[in-house]
PDB file of C-alpha atoms in Angstrom:
ATOM      1  CA  MET A   1      21.360   0.207  -0.354  1.00 62.00           C
ATOM      2  CA  ASN A   2      18.342   2.469  -0.201  1.00 72.00           C
ATOM      3  CA  PHE A   3      15.963   0.388   1.901  1.00 80.00           C
ATOM      4  CA  ASP A   4      13.207   3.006   1.757  1.00 88.00           C
ATOM      5  CA  ALA A   5      13.216   2.791  -2.044  1.00 88.00           C
ATOM      6  CA  TYR A   6      12.978  -0.996  -1.833  1.00 90.00           C
ATOM      7  CA  ALA A   7      10.116  -0.728   0.685  1.00 94.00           C
ATOM      8  CA  ARG A   8       8.303   1.635  -1.674  1.00 95.00           C
ATOM      9  CA  THR A   9       8.539  -0.959  -4.442  1.00 94.00           C
ATOM     10  CA  GLY A  10       6.527  -3.199  -2.119  1.00 96.00           C
ATOM     11  CA  VAL A  11       3.902  -0.457  -1.758  1.00 97.00           C
ATOM     12  CA  ASP A  12       3.857   0.030  -5.528  1.00 97.00           C
ATOM     13  CA  LEU A  13       3.312  -3.687  -6.040  1.00 97.00           C
ATOM     14  CA  VAL A  14       0.421  -3.930  -3.577  1.00 98.00           C
ATOM     15  CA  ASN A  15      -1.272  -0.899  -5.150  1.00 97.00           C
ATOM     16  CA  ALA A  16      -0.705  -2.046  -8.741  1.00 97.00           C
ATOM     17  CA  ARG A  17      -3.321  -3.388 -11.087  1.00 96.00           C
ATOM     18  CA  LEU A  18      -2.112  -6.786 -12.301  1.00 96.00           C
ATOM     19  CA  ASP A  19      -4.694  -8.027 -14.779  1.00 96.00           C
ATOM     20  CA  ASP A  20      -2.161  -8.926 -17.455  1.00 96.00           C
ATOM     21  CA  LEU A  21       1.441  -8.633 -18.633  1.00 96.00           C
ATOM     22  CA  ASP A  22       0.978  -5.005 -19.744  1.00 96.00           C
ATOM     23  CA  ASP A  23      -0.181  -4.072 -16.233  1.00 96.00           C
ATOM     24  CA  LEU A  24       2.876  -5.800 -14.781  1.00 96.00           C
ATOM     25  CA  ARG A  25       5.185  -3.972 -17.193  1.00 96.00           C
ATOM     26  CA  ALA A  26       3.655  -0.672 -16.054  1.00 95.00           C
ATOM     27  CA  LEU A  27       4.886  -1.436 -12.526  1.00 95.00           C
ATOM     28  CA  PHE A  28       8.529  -0.916 -13.516  1.00 93.00           C
ATOM     29  CA  PRO A  29       9.845   2.661 -13.646  1.00 89.00           C
ATOM     30  CA  ASP A  30      12.288   3.771 -16.319  1.00 88.00           C
ATOM     31  CA  ASP A  31      15.306   3.073 -14.124  1.00 83.00           C
ATOM     32  CA  ASN A  32      14.209  -0.590 -14.162  1.00 84.00           C
ATOM     33  CA  ALA A  33      13.495  -0.722 -17.882  1.00 88.00           C
ATOM     34  CA  TRP A  34      15.437  -3.996 -18.132  1.00 87.00           C
ATOM     35  CA  MET A  35      12.844  -5.618 -15.856  1.00 90.00           C
ATOM     36  CA  ARG A  36      10.029  -4.275 -18.012  1.00 93.00           C
ATOM     37  CA  ASP A  37      11.748  -5.781 -21.070  1.00 93.00           C
ATOM     38  CA  GLU A  38      12.460  -9.185 -19.507  1.00 92.00           C
ATOM     39  CA  VAL A  39       9.257  -9.842 -17.563  1.00 94.00           C
ATOM     40  CA  ALA A  40       7.188 -12.722 -18.957  1.00 93.00           C
ATOM     41  CA  ASP A  41       3.631 -14.051 -18.714  1.00 93.00           C
ATOM     42  CA  ARG A  42       4.672 -16.579 -16.045  1.00 93.00           C
ATOM     43  CA  ASP A  43       5.709 -13.679 -13.790  1.00 95.00           C
ATOM     44  CA  VAL A  44       2.169 -12.262 -13.628  1.00 96.00           C
ATOM     45  CA  ALA A  45       0.933 -15.108 -11.397  1.00 96.00           C
ATOM     46  CA  ILE A  46       4.026 -14.874  -9.170  1.00 96.00           C
ATOM     47  CA  PHE A  47       3.546 -11.126  -8.706  1.00 97.00           C
ATOM     48  CA  ARG A  48      -0.188 -11.551  -7.981  1.00 97.00           C
ATOM     49  CA  ARG A  49       0.497 -14.089  -5.214  1.00 97.00           C
ATOM     50  CA  ALA A  50       3.179 -11.877  -3.705  1.00 97.00           C
ATOM     51  CA  GLN A  51       0.855  -8.871  -4.005  1.00 98.00           C
ATOM     52  CA  LYS A  52      -1.811 -10.640  -1.948  1.00 98.00           C
ATOM     53  CA  ARG A  53       0.674 -11.721   0.710  1.00 98.00           C
ATOM     54  CA  LEU A  54       2.165  -8.241   0.981  1.00 98.00           C
ATOM     55  CA  ARG A  55      -1.331  -6.747   1.279  1.00 97.00           C
ATOM     56  CA  ASP A  56      -1.826  -9.115   4.234  1.00 97.00           C
ATOM     57  CA  VAL A  57       1.321  -7.652   5.829  1.00 97.00           C
ATOM     58  CA  PHE A  58      -0.169  -4.149   5.561  1.00 97.00           C
ATOM     59  CA  GLU A  59      -3.531  -5.359   6.903  1.00 96.00           C
ATOM     60  CA  TYR A  60      -1.758  -6.991   9.861  1.00 96.00           C
ATOM     61  CA  GLY A  61       0.229  -3.836  10.581  1.00 94.00           C
ATOM     62  CA  THR A  62      -2.819  -1.585  10.357  1.00 93.00           C
ATOM     63  CA  SER A  63      -4.799  -3.761  12.749  1.00 93.00           C
ATOM     64  CA  GLY A  64      -1.995  -4.110  15.316  1.00 92.00           C
ATOM     65  CA  ARG A  65      -1.175  -7.742  14.524  1.00 95.00           C
ATOM     66  CA  ASP A  66       2.573  -7.251  14.611  1.00 93.00           C
ATOM     67  CA  ALA A  67       3.464 -10.920  15.097  1.00 96.00           C
ATOM     68  CA  GLN A  68       1.455 -11.944  12.014  1.00 97.00           C
ATOM     69  CA  ALA A  69       3.165  -9.226   9.930  1.00 96.00           C
ATOM     70  CA  VAL A  70       6.569 -10.518  11.049  1.00 97.00           C
ATOM     71  CA  THR A  71       5.605 -14.148  10.360  1.00 97.00           C
ATOM     72  CA  GLU A  72       4.421 -13.308   6.847  1.00 97.00           C
ATOM     73  CA  LEU A  73       7.496 -11.215   6.055  1.00 97.00           C
ATOM     74  CA  ASN A  74       9.763 -14.005   7.303  1.00 97.00           C
ATOM     75  CA  ALA A  75       7.956 -16.473   5.040  1.00 97.00           C
ATOM     76  CA  LEU A  76       8.338 -14.072   2.117  1.00 97.00           C
ATOM     77  CA  LEU A  77      12.050 -13.623   2.900  1.00 95.00           C
ATOM     78  CA  GLU A  78      12.417 -17.391   2.580  1.00 96.00           C
ATOM     79  CA  ALA A  79      10.455 -17.456  -0.671  1.00 95.00           C
ATOM     80  CA  PHE A  80      12.401 -14.521  -2.150  1.00 93.00           C
ATOM     81  CA  PRO A  81      15.827 -14.623  -0.479  1.00 90.00           C
ATOM     82  CA  VAL A  82      18.232 -11.717  -0.672  1.00 87.00           C
ATOM     83  CA  GLN A  83      21.612 -12.623  -2.132  1.00 84.00           C
ATOM     84  CA  PRO A  84      23.399  -9.286  -2.455  1.00 82.00           C
ATOM     85  CA  ARG A  85      26.035  -8.719  -5.096  1.00 78.00           C
ATOM     86  CA  ILE A  86      27.907  -5.737  -6.491  1.00 83.00           C
ATOM     87  CA  SER A  87      27.238  -4.956 -10.113  1.00 77.00           C
ATOM     88  CA  GLY A  88      28.330  -2.340 -12.634  1.00 76.00           C
ATOM     89  CA  HIS A  89      30.909  -1.664 -15.305  1.00 73.00           C
ATOM     90  CA  ASP A  90      33.523   0.555 -13.631  1.00 75.00           C
ATOM     91  CA  SER A  91      34.266   2.492 -10.439  1.00 78.00           C
ATOM     92  CA  SER A  92      31.737   5.208 -11.293  1.00 76.00           C
ATOM     93  CA  ASP A  93      28.904   2.735 -11.706  1.00 73.00           C
ATOM     94  CA  TRP A  94      29.124   0.201  -8.826  1.00 83.00           C
ATOM     95  CA  HIS A  95      25.803  -0.572  -7.217  1.00 74.00           C
ATOM     96  CA  MET A  96      24.097  -3.355  -5.286  1.00 74.00           C
ATOM     97  CA  HIS A  97      21.680  -5.951  -6.575  1.00 72.00           C
ATOM     98  CA  VAL A  98      19.665  -8.022  -4.125  1.00 76.00           C
ATOM     99  CA  THR A  99      19.790 -11.343  -6.001  1.00 71.00           C
ATOM    100  CA  SER A 100      22.350 -13.482  -7.736  1.00 67.00           C
ATOM    101  CA  ARG A 101      23.259 -13.035 -11.384  1.00 67.00           C
ATOM    102  CA  GLY A 102      20.709 -14.559 -13.727  1.00 67.00           C
ATOM    103  CA  ALA A 103      17.802 -14.297 -11.264  1.00 79.00           C
ATOM    104  CA  SER A 104      14.347 -13.865 -12.769  1.00 87.00           C
ATOM    105  CA  VAL A 105      12.640 -10.477 -12.772  1.00 90.00           C
ATOM    106  CA  SER A 106      10.196 -11.693 -10.125  1.00 91.00           C
ATOM    107  CA  ALA A 107      13.033 -12.933  -7.883  1.00 89.00           C
ATOM    108  CA  GLU A 108      14.938  -9.642  -8.205  1.00 90.00           C
ATOM    109  CA  TYR A 109      11.968  -7.320  -7.711  1.00 93.00           C
ATOM    110  CA  LEU A 110      10.278  -9.299  -4.942  1.00 95.00           C
ATOM    111  CA  ALA A 111      13.488  -9.925  -2.984  1.00 93.00           C
ATOM    112  CA  GLY A 112      14.079  -6.173  -2.920  1.00 92.00           C
ATOM    113  CA  ALA A 113      10.487  -5.325  -2.010  1.00 95.00           C
ATOM    114  CA  VAL A 114      10.300  -7.877   0.798  1.00 96.00           C
ATOM    115  CA  TRP A 115      13.752  -6.928   2.108  1.00 94.00           C
ATOM    116  CA  GLY A 116      12.832  -3.236   2.102  1.00 94.00           C
ATOM    117  CA  LEU A 117       9.558  -3.811   3.949  1.00 96.00           C
ATOM    118  CA  SER A 118      11.312  -6.084   6.455  1.00 96.00           C
ATOM    119  CA  VAL A 119      13.924  -3.437   7.221  1.00 94.00           C
ATOM    120  CA  TRP A 120      11.130  -0.838   7.448  1.00 95.00           C
ATOM    121  CA  LEU A 121       9.262  -2.985   9.978  1.00 95.00           C
ATOM    122  CA  CYS A 122      12.404  -3.463  12.087  1.00 95.00           C
ATOM    123  CA  GLU A 123      13.193   0.244  11.948  1.00 94.00           C
ATOM    124  CA  TYR A 124       9.726   1.752  12.466  1.00 93.00           C
ATOM    125  CA  GLY A 125       7.340  -1.064  13.480  1.00 92.00           C
ATOM    126  CA  SER A 126       4.402  -2.560  11.634  1.00 92.00           C
ATOM    127  CA  ALA A 127       2.089   0.216  12.861  1.00 91.00           C
ATOM    128  CA  ARG A 128       3.707   2.327  10.119  1.00 93.00           C
ATOM    129  CA  PHE A 129       2.149   0.043   7.487  1.00 95.00           C
ATOM    130  CA  GLY A 130      -1.134   1.661   6.526  1.00 94.00           C
ATOM    131  CA  VAL A 131      -4.238   0.911   4.492  1.00 96.00           C
ATOM    132  CA  CYS A 132      -6.084   3.980   3.195  1.00 95.00           C
ATOM    133  CA  ALA A 133      -9.082   4.883   5.359  1.00 92.00           C
ATOM    134  CA  ASP A 134     -11.068   6.002   2.299  1.00 92.00           C
ATOM    135  CA  GLU A 135     -13.472   3.096   1.698  1.00 87.00           C
ATOM    136  CA  ARG A 136     -13.332   3.618  -2.064  1.00 90.00           C
ATOM    137  CA  CYS A 137      -9.538   3.362  -2.232  1.00 93.00           C
ATOM    138  CA  GLY A 138      -7.866   0.515  -0.349  1.00 92.00           C
ATOM    139  CA  ASN A 139      -4.313   1.479  -1.355  1.00 96.00           C
ATOM    140  CA  VAL A 140      -1.503   0.853   1.110  1.00 97.00           C
ATOM    141  CA  TYR A 141       1.181   3.298   2.238  1.00 96.00           C
ATOM    142  CA  LEU A 142       4.127   3.671   4.584  1.00 96.00           C
ATOM    143  CA  ASP A 143       3.331   6.172   7.339  1.00 94.00           C
ATOM    144  CA  THR A 144       6.178   8.676   7.505  1.00 91.00           C
ATOM    145  CA  SER A 145       4.330  11.173   9.710  1.00 90.00           C
ATOM    146  CA  SER A 146       6.106  12.335  12.844  1.00 88.00           C
ATOM    147  CA  ASN A 147       3.496  10.894  15.219  1.00 88.00           C
ATOM    148  CA  CYS A 148       2.207   7.864  13.274  1.00 86.00           C
ATOM    149  CA  CYS A 149      -1.158   9.494  12.613  1.00 87.00           C
ATOM    150  CA  ARG A 150      -1.539   9.164   8.865  1.00 90.00           C
ATOM    151  CA  ARG A 151      -4.840   7.572   7.769  1.00 91.00           C
ATOM    152  CA  PHE A 152      -4.912   8.079   4.006  1.00 92.00           C
ATOM    153  CA  CYS A 153      -2.630   7.078   1.150  1.00 92.00           C
ATOM    154  CA  SER A 154      -2.749  10.547  -0.422  1.00 91.00           C
ATOM    155  CA  GLU A 155      -4.038  14.084   0.025  1.00 90.00           C
ATOM    156  CA  ARG A 156      -6.583  13.333  -2.689  1.00 93.00           C
ATOM    157  CA  CYS A 157      -8.120  10.472  -0.684  1.00 93.00           C
ATOM    158  CA  ALA A 158      -8.039  12.506   2.539  1.00 89.00           C
ATOM    159  CA  THR A 159      -9.835  15.420   0.879  1.00 88.00           C
ATOM    160  CA  ARG A 160     -12.389  13.173  -0.836  1.00 90.00           C
ATOM    161  CA  SER A 161     -13.137  11.363   2.439  1.00 85.00           C
ATOM    162  CA  HIS A 162     -13.411  14.574   4.459  1.00 85.00           C
ATOM    163  CA  VAL A 163     -15.708  16.173   1.877  1.00 86.00           C
ATOM    164  CA  ALA A 164     -17.922  13.056   1.845  1.00 80.00           C
ATOM    165  CA  ALA A 165     -18.102  13.064   5.660  1.00 79.00           C
ATOM    166  CA  HIS A 166     -18.948  16.779   5.683  1.00 81.00           C
ATOM    167  CA  ARG A 167     -21.722  16.269   3.134  1.00 82.00           C
ATOM    168  CA  ALA A 168     -23.120  13.327   5.109  1.00 79.00           C
ATOM    169  CA  ARG A 169     -23.218  15.421   8.294  1.00 84.00           C
ATOM    170  CA  LYS A 170     -24.928  18.225   6.389  1.00 82.00           C
ATOM    171  CA  ARG A 171     -27.554  15.835   4.959  1.00 81.00           C
ATOM    172  CA  ALA A 172     -28.134  14.391   8.437  1.00 80.00           C
ATOM    173  CA  ALA A 173     -28.597  17.882   9.902  1.00 75.00           C
ATOM    174  CA  VAL A 174     -31.056  18.837   7.151  1.00 74.00           C
ATOM    175  CA  GLY A 175     -32.900  15.542   7.708  1.00 68.00           C
ATOM    176  CA  GLU A 176     -33.205  16.298  11.435  1.00 65.00           C
ATOM    177  CA  GLN A 177     -34.581  19.773  10.689  1.00 64.00           C
ATOM    178  CA  VAL A 178     -37.171  18.318   8.307  1.00 60.00           C
ATOM    179  CA  THR A 179     -38.175  15.703  10.891  1.00 63.00           C
ATOM    180  CA  VAL A 180     -38.570  18.329  13.628  1.00 57.00           C
ATOM    181  CA  ALA A 181     -40.546  20.626  11.302  1.00 58.00           C
ATOM    182  CA  ALA A 182     -42.854  17.779  10.271  1.00 60.00           C
ATOM    183  CA  GLN A 183     -43.810  16.848  13.829  1.00 62.00           C
ATOM    184  CA  PRO A 184     -47.299  18.109  14.824  1.00 62.00           C
ATOM    185  CA  THR A 185     -47.369  20.798  17.427  1.00 59.00           C
ATOM    186  CA  ALA A 186     -49.932  20.873  20.210  1.00 55.00           C
ATOM    187  CA  SER A 187     -52.629  23.515  19.834  1.00 54.00           C
ATOM    188  CA  VAL A 188     -53.324  25.975  22.588  1.00 53.00           C
ATOM    189  CA  ASP A 189     -56.836  24.492  23.011  1.00 55.00           C
ATOM    190  CA  SER A 190     -55.487  21.028  23.654  1.00 53.00           C
ATOM    191  CA  LEU A 191     -53.225  22.325  26.393  1.00 55.00           C
ATOM    192  CA  SER A 192     -55.946  24.144  28.334  1.00 54.00           C
ATOM    193  CA  PRO A 193     -57.615  22.260  31.186  1.00 56.00           C
ATOM    194  CA  VAL A 194     -60.927  20.605  30.456  1.00 55.00           C
ATOM    195  CA  SER A 195     -63.822  22.233  32.331  1.00 51.00           C
TER     196      SER A 195
END
């Protein structure tokens, strides 16, 4: 099983817009077209609740609350248990599913996402769960950097944030120059001793 791929489905879920059934369908890539076809209105609420709880896991990891991340993932593992089974049609097609036959789309997707994030936490620690440092973004990510130093979900957010910070520093420097220039200077007459 590709646990990283399952963990990334958890990231995709947290970052997804889930206003309606069409938004939920957009979450499923082409290789999971069957999920897109079978998902129903009742699944939207289930995915939204799981989305919020998984966001909490990322918030806990980002803020160093490892025990809370573990507690929440354990609760999610109970809510969406993994029941692995082999599926396929012949020897060239065998693959693993994470739930029993006949499981709902939400059970299948969420069991995989939670399992993947749980394995990720055990392998790399919750400090590798990140929330984008760009205030306008808020997306989550899995930090795969060599020294656990990633702060942004994408290069786009990193660039946007750095450009905004640069512009703010530039405005502050110009503001300081204007303030200094506007201050009255003492005249030579006022500095000479009174006779």
